[in-house]
Coordinates of C-alpha atoms in Angstrom, one line a residue:
Chain A
X449 CA 88.5 111.1 170.2
X450 CA 87.5 108.2 172.3
X451 CA 84.0 107.8 173.5
X452 CA 82.0 106.2 176.2
X453 CA 79.8 103.2 175.4
X454 CA 76.7 102.4 177.3
X455 CA 74.7 99.2 176.7
X456 CA 71.3 98.9 178.2
X457 CA 69.4 95.5 178.4
X458 CA 70.6 94.3 175.1
X459 CA 69.1 91.1 173.5
X460 CA 70.6 89.7 170.3
X461 CA 68.7 87.4 168.0
X462 CA 69.6 85.3 165.1
X463 CA 66.1 85.0 163.4
X464 CA 64.1 83.5 166.3
X465 CA 67.1 82.2 168.3
X466 CA 68.0 84.4 171.2
X467 CA 71.8 84.4 171.3
X468 CA 72.7 86.9 174.0
X469 CA 70.3 88.1 176.7
X470 CA 70.1 91.1 178.9
X471 CA 73.5 92.6 178.6
X472 CA 74.0 96.0 180.4
X473 CA 77.4 97.5 180.9
X474 CA 79.3 100.8 180.6
X475 CA 82.7 101.1 178.9
X476 CA 84.6 104.2 179.8
X477 CA 86.6 106.2 177.3
X478 CA 90.4 105.4 176.9
X479 CA 90.1 102.0 178.5
X480 CA 90.7 98.5 177.3
X481 CA 87.8 96.2 178.1
X482 CA 88.3 92.5 177.6
X483 CA 85.4 90.0 177.1
X484 CA 86.2 86.5 178.1
X485 CA 84.1 83.3 178.2
X486 CA 83.8 79.8 176.7
X487 CA 83.2 79.3 173.0
X488 CA 79.7 80.0 171.7
X489 CA 78.7 82.1 174.7
X490 CA 78.0 85.2 172.6
X491 CA 81.1 87.4 173.2
X492 CA 81.8 87.9 169.5
X493 CA 78.1 88.3 168.8
X494 CA 77.9 91.0 171.5
X495 CA 81.0 92.7 170.2
X496 CA 79.6 92.9 166.7
X497 CA 76.5 94.6 168.0
X498 CA 78.7 97.5 169.1
X499 CA 79.2 98.6 165.5
X500 CA 76.2 97.1 163.8
X501 CA 78.2 94.4 162.1
X502 CA 75.9 91.9 163.6
X503 CA 73.1 92.6 161.1
X504 CA 75.3 91.7 158.2
X505 CA 74.3 88.2 158.9
X506 CA 70.8 87.6 157.4
X507 CA 68.0 87.4 159.9
X508 CA 70.0 88.8 162.8
X509 CA 68.6 91.7 164.8
X510 CA 68.9 93.4 168.2
X511 CA 66.6 94.6 171.0
X512 CA 67.7 97.1 173.5
X513 CA 70.0 100.1 173.2
X514 CA 73.7 100.8 172.7
X515 CA 74.6 104.4 173.4
X516 CA 77.9 105.9 172.2
X517 CA 78.3 109.3 173.9
X518 CA 74.5 109.3 174.4
X519 CA 73.7 108.5 170.7
X520 CA 71.7 105.3 170.4
X521 CA 73.2 103.1 167.6
X522 CA 69.8 101.4 167.2
X523 CA 67.7 104.5 167.2
X524 CA 65.4 105.1 164.3
X525 CA 67.1 106.5 161.2
X526 CA 70.6 105.5 162.2
X527 CA 72.8 104.7 159.3
X528 CA 74.9 101.6 160.1
X529 CA 77.6 102.9 157.6
X530 CA 78.1 106.1 159.7
X531 CA 78.2 104.0 162.9
X532 CA 81.0 101.8 161.4
X533 CA 83.0 104.9 160.5
X534 CA 83.1 105.7 164.3
X535 CA 83.6 102.2 165.5
X536 CA 86.3 100.3 163.8
X537 CA 86.9 96.6 163.9
X538 CA 89.8 94.1 163.7
X539 CA 88.9 90.5 163.0
X540 CA 90.1 87.2 164.2
X541 CA 91.9 86.3 161.0
X542 CA 94.0 89.0 159.2
X543 CA 92.0 90.0 156.1
X544 CA 93.9 92.5 154.0
X545 CA 92.4 93.2 150.6
X546 CA 94.2 90.9 148.2
X547 CA 93.8 93.2 145.2
X548 CA 95.5 96.2 147.0
X549 CA 99.0 97.1 147.9
X550 CA 100.1 97.6 151.5
X551 CA 99.7 101.4 151.1
X552 CA 96.3 101.0 149.5
X553 CA 95.2 98.7 152.2
X554 CA 95.9 101.4 154.8
X555 CA 94.0 103.9 152.7
X556 CA 91.2 101.5 152.0
X557 CA 88.7 103.3 154.2
X558 CA 89.3 106.5 152.3
X559 CA 89.7 105.1 148.8
X560 CA 86.7 102.7 149.0
X561 CA 84.5 105.5 150.0
X562 CA 85.4 107.4 146.8
X563 CA 86.9 110.3 148.8
X564 CA 89.7 112.1 147.1
X565 CA 92.9 112.9 148.9
X566 CA 96.0 114.8 147.9
X567 CA 99.1 112.5 147.4
X568 CA 101.0 114.2 150.2
X569 CA 98.1 113.8 152.6
X570 CA 97.7 110.2 151.6
X571 CA 101.4 109.5 152.3
X572 CA 101.1 111.2 155.6
X573 CA 98.1 109.1 156.6
X574 CA 99.8 105.9 155.5
X575 CA 102.9 106.7 157.6
X576 CA 100.9 107.9 160.6
X577 CA 98.6 104.8 160.6
X578 CA 101.5 102.4 160.0
X579 CA 103.5 104.0 162.8
X580 CA 100.4 103.8 165.0
X581 CA 100.2 100.1 164.2
X582 CA 103.9 99.6 164.8
X583 CA 104.5 98.4 161.3
X584 CA 106.1 101.4 159.5
X585 CA 109.7 100.3 159.9
X586 CA 109.0 96.9 158.5
X587 CA 107.1 97.9 155.4
X588 CA 108.2 101.4 154.6
X589 CA 110.3 100.2 151.6
X590 CA 107.6 98.1 150.0
X591 CA 104.4 100.0 150.3
X592 CA 103.5 99.1 146.7
X593 CA 103.8 95.3 147.3
X594 CA 100.6 93.3 147.8
X595 CA 99.3 93.1 151.4
X596 CA 99.1 89.4 151.3
X597 CA 102.9 89.3 151.0
X598 CA 103.3 90.1 154.7
X599 CA 103.5 87.5 157.5
X600 CA 100.4 86.7 159.5
X601 CA 101.4 89.0 162.4
X602 CA 102.3 91.8 160.0
X603 CA 99.0 91.4 158.2
X604 CA 97.1 91.7 161.4
X605 CA 99.0 94.9 162.3
X606 CA 98.2 96.1 158.7
X607 CA 94.5 95.5 159.5
X608 CA 94.8 97.5 162.7
X609 CA 96.5 100.3 160.7
X610 CA 93.7 100.1 158.2
X611 CA 91.2 100.4 161.1
X612 CA 92.8 103.4 162.7
X613 CA 93.4 105.2 159.4
X614 CA 89.6 106.1 159.3
X615 CA 90.1 107.7 162.7
X616 CA 87.4 105.9 164.6
X617 CA 86.5 106.6 168.3
X618 CA 86.2 103.0 169.3
X619 CA 88.1 100.0 168.1
X620 CA 86.7 96.5 168.5
X621 CA 89.0 93.5 168.3
X622 CA 87.6 90.0 167.8
X623 CA 90.3 87.6 169.0
X624 CA 93.0 89.6 167.2
X625 CA 95.8 87.3 168.3
X626 CA 94.3 83.9 168.0
X627 CA 95.9 83.2 164.7
X628 CA 99.3 84.6 165.7
X629 CA 102.5 83.4 167.3
X630 CA 103.6 84.7 170.7
X631 CA 106.0 87.3 169.3
X632 CA 103.4 88.8 167.0
X633 CA 100.9 88.6 169.9
X634 CA 103.3 90.5 172.1
X635 CA 103.6 93.2 169.4
X636 CA 99.9 93.6 169.2
X637 CA 99.5 93.7 173.0
X638 CA 102.1 96.4 173.2
X639 CA 100.2 98.2 170.5
X640 CA 96.9 97.9 172.3
X641 CA 98.6 99.4 175.4
X642 CA 99.8 102.4 173.3
X643 CA 96.5 102.9 171.5
X644 CA 94.7 103.1 174.8
X645 CA 95.8 106.7 175.0
X646 CA 93.6 107.6 172.0
X647 CA 90.9 105.1 171.6
X648 CA 88.3 103.1 173.5
X649 CA 89.2 99.5 172.9
X650 CA 87.0 96.4 173.4
X651 CA 88.7 93.1 172.9
X652 CA 87.4 89.5 172.8
X653 CA 89.9 86.9 173.8
X654 CA 90.2 83.3 174.7
X655 CA 93.5 83.9 176.4
X656 CA 93.0 84.8 180.0
X657 CA 96.6 85.9 180.5
X658 CA 96.1 88.3 177.6
X659 CA 93.0 89.7 179.1
X660 CA 94.8 90.2 182.4
X661 CA 97.8 91.8 180.7
X662 CA 96.1 94.3 178.4
X663 CA 92.7 95.2 179.9
X664 CA 91.5 97.5 182.6
X665 CA 88.0 96.0 182.9
X666 CA 86.9 92.5 182.1
X667 CA 83.5 91.1 181.3
X668 CA 82.8 87.4 181.7
X669 CA 80.2 85.8 179.5
X670 CA 78.7 82.4 180.0
X671 CA 76.1 80.1 178.7
X672 CA 73.8 77.9 180.7
X673 CA 73.7 75.1 178.1
X674 CA 73.4 74.5 174.3
X675 CA 70.4 76.4 172.9
X676 CA 70.3 78.8 175.8
X677 CA 71.2 82.4 175.4
X678 CA 74.6 83.7 176.6
X679 CA 74.7 86.2 179.4
X680 CA 77.1 88.7 180.9
X681 CA 77.8 87.0 184.3
X682 CA 80.2 89.5 185.8
X683 CA 81.7 92.8 184.7
X684 CA 84.3 94.4 186.9
X685 CA 87.9 95.6 187.1
X686 CA 90.3 93.1 185.6
X687 CA 92.2 92.7 188.9
X688 CA 88.9 92.0 190.7
X689 CA 87.8 89.4 188.1
X690 CA 91.1 87.5 188.2
X691 CA 91.8 87.7 191.9
X692 CA 88.6 88.1 193.7
X693 CA 85.5 87.5 191.6
X694 CA 82.2 87.8 193.3
X695 CA 80.5 84.9 191.3
X696 CA 81.5 81.3 191.6
X697 CA 81.3 80.6 187.8
X698 CA 83.7 83.4 187.1
X699 CA 86.2 82.0 189.6
X700 CA 85.9 78.5 188.1
X701 CA 86.4 79.8 184.6
X702 CA 89.4 82.1 185.3
X703 CA 91.1 79.5 187.5
X704 CA 90.6 76.8 184.9
X705 CA 88.1 74.6 186.9
X706 CA 85.4 75.3 184.4
X707 CA 83.0 72.6 183.2
Chain B
X1073 CA 116.9 54.1 141.7
X1074 CA 118.8 50.9 142.0
X1075 CA 119.6 50.5 145.7
X1076 CA 123.0 48.8 145.4
X1077 CA 124.3 49.9 148.8
X1078 CA 126.3 46.8 149.6
X1079 CA 128.7 48.5 151.9
X1080 CA 125.9 49.2 154.5
X1081 CA 125.9 46.3 156.9
X1082 CA 122.6 47.0 158.5
X1083 CA 119.4 46.3 156.6
X1084 CA 116.9 49.1 156.7
X1085 CA 113.5 47.7 157.7
X1086 CA 111.7 50.4 155.7
X1087 CA 113.0 49.2 152.3
X1088 CA 110.8 47.3 149.9
X1089 CA 111.2 45.8 146.4
X1090 CA 111.3 48.3 143.6
X1091 CA 111.2 47.9 139.9
X1092 CA 114.1 49.6 138.0
X1093 CA 113.5 53.2 137.2
X1094 CA 112.4 53.1 133.5
X1095 CA 110.6 49.8 133.7
X1096 CA 107.2 51.4 132.9
X1097 CA 108.1 52.8 129.5
X1098 CA 110.3 49.7 128.7
X1099 CA 107.4 47.3 129.5
X1100 CA 105.1 49.4 127.4
X1101 CA 107.5 49.3 124.4
X1102 CA 108.0 45.5 124.8
X1103 CA 104.2 45.0 125.0
X1104 CA 103.7 46.9 121.8
X1105 CA 106.6 45.0 120.0
X1106 CA 105.1 41.7 121.1
X1107 CA 101.7 42.5 119.8
X1108 CA 103.2 43.9 116.6
X1109 CA 105.0 40.6 116.1
X1110 CA 101.7 38.7 116.6
X1111 CA 99.9 40.9 114.1
X1112 CA 102.9 40.6 111.7
X1113 CA 102.6 36.8 111.9
X1114 CA 98.8 37.1 111.2
X1115 CA 99.5 39.3 108.2
X1116 CA 102.3 37.0 106.8
X1117 CA 100.1 33.9 107.2
X1118 CA 97.6 35.5 104.9
X1119 CA 94.7 35.9 107.3
X1120 CA 94.9 39.6 107.0
X1121 CA 95.9 41.8 104.1
X1122 CA 97.4 44.8 105.9
X1123 CA 99.2 45.4 109.2
X1124 CA 96.8 46.4 111.9
X1125 CA 98.2 49.5 113.7
X1126 CA 95.2 50.3 115.8
X1127 CA 95.0 46.7 117.0
X1128 CA 98.6 46.7 117.8
X1129 CA 98.4 49.8 120.0
X1130 CA 95.1 48.7 121.7
X1131 CA 96.1 45.1 122.5
X1132 CA 99.7 46.2 123.2
X1133 CA 98.3 48.6 125.9
X1134 CA 96.1 45.9 127.3
X1135 CA 99.1 43.6 127.5
X1136 CA 101.0 46.4 129.2
X1137 CA 98.4 46.8 131.9
X1138 CA 98.5 43.0 132.6
X1139 CA 102.3 42.8 132.4
X1140 CA 103.0 45.8 134.6
X1141 CA 100.5 44.6 137.2
X1142 CA 101.9 41.1 137.5
X1143 CA 105.5 42.3 137.4
X1144 CA 104.9 45.0 140.0
X1145 CA 102.9 42.5 142.1
X1146 CA 105.7 40.0 142.4
X1147 CA 108.5 42.6 142.9
X1148 CA 106.9 45.5 144.7
X1149 CA 103.7 44.1 146.3
X1150 CA 100.0 44.6 145.8
X1151 CA 99.8 48.3 146.7
X1152 CA 102.3 49.4 144.2
X1153 CA 100.9 47.0 141.6
X1154 CA 97.4 48.6 141.9
X1155 CA 99.0 52.0 141.7
X1156 CA 100.7 51.2 138.5
X1157 CA 97.6 49.6 137.0
X1158 CA 95.4 52.6 137.8
X1159 CA 98.1 55.0 136.6
X1160 CA 98.1 53.1 133.3
X1161 CA 94.3 53.1 133.0
X1162 CA 94.0 56.8 133.9
X1163 CA 96.7 57.8 131.3
X1164 CA 95.0 55.6 128.7
X1165 CA 91.6 57.3 129.4
X1166 CA 93.3 60.7 129.0
X1167 CA 94.9 59.8 125.7
X1168 CA 91.6 58.4 124.4
X1169 CA 89.8 61.6 125.4
X1170 CA 92.5 63.6 123.6
X1171 CA 92.4 61.6 120.4
X1172 CA 89.2 63.1 118.8
X1173 CA 90.3 66.6 119.7
X1174 CA 93.7 66.2 118.0
X1175 CA 92.1 64.4 115.0
X1176 CA 89.5 67.2 114.7
X1177 CA 92.1 70.0 114.8
X1178 CA 94.3 68.2 112.4
X1179 CA 91.5 67.5 109.9
X1180 CA 90.4 71.1 110.0
X1181 CA 93.9 72.5 109.6
X1182 CA 94.7 70.2 106.7
X1183 CA 91.4 70.6 104.9
X1184 CA 91.0 74.3 105.6
X1185 CA 94.5 75.6 105.0
X1186 CA 94.4 75.8 101.2
X1187 CA 91.4 78.1 101.1
X1188 CA 92.4 79.8 104.3
X1189 CA 95.7 80.9 102.7
X1190 CA 94.1 82.3 99.5
X1191 CA 94.7 86.1 99.5
X1192 CA 91.1 86.9 99.0
X1193 CA 89.7 84.9 101.9
X1194 CA 89.9 87.7 104.4
X1195 CA 89.5 90.6 101.9
X1196 CA 86.3 89.8 100.0
X1197 CA 82.9 88.4 100.3
X1198 CA 81.1 85.6 98.3
X1199 CA 79.3 88.2 96.2
X1200 CA 79.1 87.0 92.6
X1201 CA 81.4 84.1 93.3
X1202 CA 80.3 80.7 91.8
X1203 CA 83.5 78.9 91.4
X1204 CA 86.7 79.0 93.5
X1205 CA 87.9 82.3 95.0
X1206 CA 86.0 84.8 97.0
X1207 CA 86.3 85.0 100.8
X1208 CA 84.6 85.0 104.1
X1209 CA 85.1 88.6 105.2
X1210 CA 81.3 89.1 105.3
X1211 CA 81.0 86.1 107.6
X1212 CA 83.9 87.1 109.9
X1213 CA 82.4 90.6 110.2
X1214 CA 79.0 89.2 110.8
X1215 CA 80.2 86.8 113.5
X1216 CA 82.2 89.5 115.3
X1217 CA 79.3 92.0 115.1
X1218 CA 76.6 89.7 116.2
X1219 CA 78.6 87.9 119.0
X1220 CA 80.0 91.3 120.1
X1221 CA 76.5 92.7 120.5
X1222 CA 75.3 89.6 122.2
X1223 CA 78.1 90.0 124.7
X1224 CA 77.3 93.6 125.2
X1225 CA 73.7 92.6 126.0
X1226 CA 74.4 89.5 128.1
X1227 CA 77.3 90.6 130.3
X1228 CA 75.6 93.5 132.1
X1229 CA 72.4 91.5 132.5
X1230 CA 74.2 88.4 133.5
X1231 CA 76.7 90.0 135.8
X1232 CA 74.1 92.1 137.6
X1233 CA 71.8 89.1 138.1
X1234 CA 74.8 87.2 139.6
X1235 CA 75.5 90.2 141.9
X1236 CA 71.8 90.2 142.9
X1237 CA 71.9 86.5 143.6
X1238 CA 75.0 86.5 145.7
X1239 CA 74.8 89.8 147.5
X1240 CA 71.1 90.7 147.8
X1241 CA 68.9 87.9 146.8
X1242 CA 67.0 86.2 149.6
X1243 CA 63.9 84.0 149.7
X1244 CA 61.5 83.3 146.9
X1245 CA 62.6 85.7 144.2
X1246 CA 66.2 84.6 144.4
X1247 CA 65.2 80.9 144.3
X1248 CA 62.9 81.5 141.3
X1249 CA 65.7 83.3 139.4
X1250 CA 68.2 80.5 140.1
X1251 CA 65.6 78.0 138.9
X1252 CA 64.9 79.8 135.7
X1253 CA 68.5 80.4 135.0
X1254 CA 69.1 76.6 135.4
X1255 CA 66.2 76.0 133.0
X1256 CA 67.5 78.5 130.5
X1257 CA 70.9 76.8 130.4
X1258 CA 69.1 73.8 129.0
X1259 CA 67.2 75.6 126.2
X1260 CA 68.1 74.1 122.8
X1261 CA 69.7 76.8 120.7
X1262 CA 67.1 76.4 117.9
X1263 CA 64.4 77.4 120.4
X1264 CA 66.3 80.6 121.1
X1265 CA 66.4 81.3 117.4
X1266 CA 62.7 80.6 117.0
X1267 CA 62.0 82.9 120.0
X1268 CA 63.9 85.8 118.5
X1269 CA 62.3 85.2 115.1
X1270 CA 58.8 85.0 116.5
X1271 CA 59.4 88.1 118.7
X1272 CA 60.6 90.3 115.8
X1273 CA 58.3 89.1 113.1
X1274 CA 55.4 89.9 115.5
X1275 CA 56.9 93.2 116.5
X1276 CA 57.6 94.4 113.0
X1277 CA 54.7 92.5 111.4
X1278 CA 57.2 90.9 108.9
X1279 CA 56.9 87.1 108.5
X1280 CA 60.2 86.9 106.7
X1281 CA 62.3 89.1 109.0
X1282 CA 66.0 88.5 108.9
X1283 CA 68.6 90.8 110.6
X1284 CA 71.7 90.7 112.7
X1285 CA 70.3 92.2 115.8
X1286 CA 67.8 89.4 116.1
X1287 CA 70.7 87.0 116.0
X1288 CA 72.4 88.9 118.8
X1289 CA 69.1 88.6 120.9
X1290 CA 68.9 84.9 120.2
X1291 CA 72.5 84.4 121.3
X1292 CA 72.0 86.5 124.4
X1293 CA 69.2 84.1 125.4
X1294 CA 71.8 81.3 125.3
X1295 CA 74.5 83.4 126.8
X1296 CA 72.9 85.1 129.8
X1297 CA 72.4 81.9 131.9
X1298 CA 76.0 80.9 131.3
X1299 CA 77.3 84.3 132.4
X1300 CA 75.0 84.3 135.5
X1301 CA 76.1 80.8 136.5
X1302 CA 79.8 81.3 136.1
X1303 CA 79.8 84.8 137.7
X1304 CA 77.7 83.7 140.6
X1305 CA 80.1 80.9 141.4
X1306 CA 83.1 83.3 141.2
X1307 CA 81.4 85.9 143.4
X1308 CA 80.6 83.2 146.0
X1309 CA 84.3 82.4 146.2
X1310 CA 85.1 85.9 147.5
X1311 CA 85.6 85.4 151.2
X1312 CA 83.0 86.9 153.5
X1313 CA 85.8 88.3 155.6
X1314 CA 86.7 90.8 152.9
X1315 CA 83.2 92.1 152.7
X1316 CA 83.1 92.4 156.5
X1317 CA 86.5 94.1 156.5
X1318 CA 85.1 96.7 154.1
X1319 CA 81.8 97.1 156.1
X1320 CA 83.8 97.6 159.3
X1321 CA 85.7 100.5 157.6
X1322 CA 82.3 102.2 157.1
X1323 CA 82.1 101.4 153.4
X1324 CA 78.5 101.2 152.0
X1325 CA 77.4 97.9 150.5
X1326 CA 77.4 99.0 146.9
X1327 CA 80.9 100.4 147.1
X1328 CA 82.0 97.2 148.8
X1329 CA 80.7 95.2 145.9
X1330 CA 82.1 97.5 143.3
X1331 CA 85.6 98.0 144.8
X1332 CA 86.2 94.9 146.8
X1333 CA 84.1 92.0 145.7
X1334 CA 84.3 92.6 141.9
X1335 CA 88.0 93.3 141.7
X1336 CA 88.8 90.2 143.8
X1337 CA 86.8 87.9 141.5
X1338 CA 87.5 89.8 138.2
X1339 CA 89.8 87.1 136.8
X1340 CA 87.2 84.4 137.3
X1341 CA 84.4 86.5 135.9
X1342 CA 86.4 87.4 132.8
X1343 CA 87.2 83.7 132.2
X1344 CA 83.5 82.8 132.6
X1345 CA 82.5 85.5 130.1
X1346 CA 85.0 84.3 127.6
X1347 CA 83.8 80.7 128.0
X1348 CA 80.2 81.9 127.4
X1349 CA 81.4 83.7 124.2
X1350 CA 83.0 80.6 123.0
X1351 CA 79.8 78.7 123.8
X1352 CA 77.7 80.9 121.5
X1353 CA 80.1 82.0 118.8
X1354 CA 79.7 78.6 117.1
X1355 CA 75.9 78.6 117.2
X1356 CA 74.4 77.9 113.8
X1357 CA 70.7 77.1 114.1
X1358 CA 69.4 80.3 115.7
X1359 CA 71.4 82.5 113.3
X1360 CA 70.2 80.5 110.3
X1361 CA 66.7 81.3 111.3
X1362 CA 66.9 84.9 112.4
X1363 CA 70.0 86.3 110.7
X1364 CA 69.7 84.3 107.5
X1365 CA 72.5 84.0 105.0
X1366 CA 73.9 86.2 102.3
X1367 CA 76.8 86.3 100.0
X1368 CA 77.3 90.1 100.5
X1369 CA 78.9 92.3 103.0
X1370 CA 76.6 93.8 105.6
X1371 CA 77.8 96.1 108.4
X1372 CA 74.4 97.1 109.6
X1373 CA 73.0 94.9 112.4
X1374 CA 69.5 96.4 112.0
X1375 CA 69.0 95.9 108.3
X1376 CA 69.0 92.9 105.9
X1377 CA 70.5 89.5 106.3
X1378 CA 73.8 89.0 107.9
X1379 CA 76.3 86.1 107.3
X1380 CA 78.1 84.5 110.2
X1381 CA 80.9 82.0 110.2
X1382 CA 79.0 78.9 111.3
X1383 CA 76.2 79.6 108.8
X1384 CA 78.9 80.3 106.2
X1385 CA 80.3 76.8 106.8
X1386 CA 76.9 75.3 106.6
X1387 CA 75.8 77.1 103.4
X1388 CA 79.1 76.3 101.7
X1389 CA 78.7 72.7 102.5
X1390 CA 74.9 72.5 101.8
X1391 CA 74.7 74.5 98.6
X1392 CA 77.7 73.3 96.7
X1393 CA 78.1 74.7 93.2
X1394 CA 79.5 72.9 90.1
X1395 CA 83.1 73.2 91.5
X1396 CA 82.4 71.1 94.5
X1397 CA 86.0 71.2 95.9
X1398 CA 86.1 75.0 96.1
X1399 CA 83.0 75.1 98.2
X1400 CA 84.2 72.3 100.5
X1401 CA 87.6 74.1 100.9
X1402 CA 85.8 77.3 101.9
X1403 CA 83.7 75.4 104.4
X1404 CA 86.8 74.0 106.1
X1405 CA 88.6 77.3 106.0
X1406 CA 85.5 78.9 107.7
X1407 CA 85.6 76.3 110.4
X1408 CA 89.4 76.9 110.9
X1409 CA 88.8 80.6 111.2
X1410 CA 86.1 80.0 113.8
X1411 CA 88.4 77.7 115.8
X1412 CA 91.2 80.3 115.6
X1413 CA 88.9 83.1 116.8
X1414 CA 87.8 81.0 119.8
X1415 CA 91.5 80.2 120.5
X1416 CA 92.5 83.8 120.4
X1417 CA 89.6 84.7 122.8
X1418 CA 90.7 82.0 125.2
X1419 CA 94.3 83.2 125.1
X1420 CA 93.0 86.7 125.8
X1421 CA 91.0 85.5 128.7
X1422 CA 94.0 83.8 130.2
X1423 CA 96.0 87.0 129.8
X1424 CA 93.3 89.1 131.4
X1425 CA 92.9 86.6 134.2
X1426 CA 96.6 86.8 134.8
X1427 CA 96.7 90.6 134.8
X1428 CA 93.8 91.0 137.1
X1429 CA 94.1 88.2 139.6
X1430 CA 95.0 89.1 143.1
X1431 CA 98.7 89.3 143.5
X1432 CA 100.1 86.9 146.0
X1433 CA 103.8 87.0 145.3
X1434 CA 106.3 88.6 147.6

């Protein structure tokens, strides 16, 4: 189910502005990869290029290639919609659909695509996804209530359930815990740990403890100055990045002596 | 809130002077009484023949503003005094704004009710009626048909334009559309009527053409920009995060718009459409030109003249017969019917908005 991601010399542009330059890395299947770095250094921009969400912003485009199990996402004739069905995404702020119930939110990927599903299959998928997101016990009695009636942490886990309900190969998480309290954060970190068995996970985070807790590999992004493109400075095992980084800038950042 | 806490030995440094609780209304009443007394003296002295109610209320309110400011200034300090003064002014402005509306509704109800309540008003047309009696059924039917058709034409065009502008439109074409929509909102309604008349008289080569469909076209010209504008604002309010959430699930753009963006903003769009209907349902000038007026029933939008309520009101008033009062009564009753239709539409819009709005309750 999980897949290997290979990025070769990727440049990301917003119109004429080069936002991220020359990123090359390989993400192994069934691993958690954390991307850390200061604000505005292009972590989220890079993450969004991994499922072509980047181009939703007008004027944005990409040069270089991203291979998922050898298939180039940016090859000619590639349909971004098909890419996004393989590579799911969880956003910084929980964003359940306000017009849908909790159950419908989980089924959103199916229902919005006009696919029909037997009632029993749908119920199974809801239960499986919500169990996968560690939310089933909390919401099983009120699946018909609106998704916005949940707390922030529950909403974020609902969004994760929604993302895994379409059975993607890769899940991207853009600072999934930044709007949550420590207990909800812990719940989601535990969840990431469990999900690692089935999915390839890439997570952007500002919290270095979180990166060291959940990830196997860590990439450090940095920016030389305002208006300059962000770059991948170092990419290595998480333990190496946090204990024995090979580049001075990485060590300054992870030890808090940055800037 | 009289703070008579004598038992507490310590003085709280956060306390400040405060007027008694109902001092506002009391001061207002006293001001009105004082001015009333002044006007009574003026009347009794013979300088005026009648008691001046409007003057009493006006000068009483002015006196209240001054009195409450001074009173509050000396007891509560300058900040509270300003607050009370501005509160008084804002409330007065609100009441003044409301006065014409209440007066208008009251006049219409009082003058329109006699004819409105006659049994024939909603069962017959004006055909062969010269004195009292007859009804406005032909006008009600005409208004509903023409406005309904105008809505059927305008809503798809307007809504799709709004979707284009918010979801797809970039660059020059989108800016041109926005500009022309803005220009179209400013078109005088008579111009829309002349446009429809010119269009159809040229198309059918008939210099005296009158039919309901033309009226619907004229109303659409007025209605489309309002629908575009209001729907566009509503669609813009849908958070981008919801669109991105749908895209990230592998949902194509058109399905995202259809199943996420539109349902989320449906309540606002429906309200906007209802407002645009209210805007055109009372149009007289374009319908007078292209739909004409008649005393008979006409259910066919594509043939013959068609009466509408605003035009009915106008003709009843403009072409009074020998029994003047009967015609005036019918004009007022027509106006009352129109107001009632708009009120029902607004109530419907609120109901729909409530039913469709995203549920936030627990």
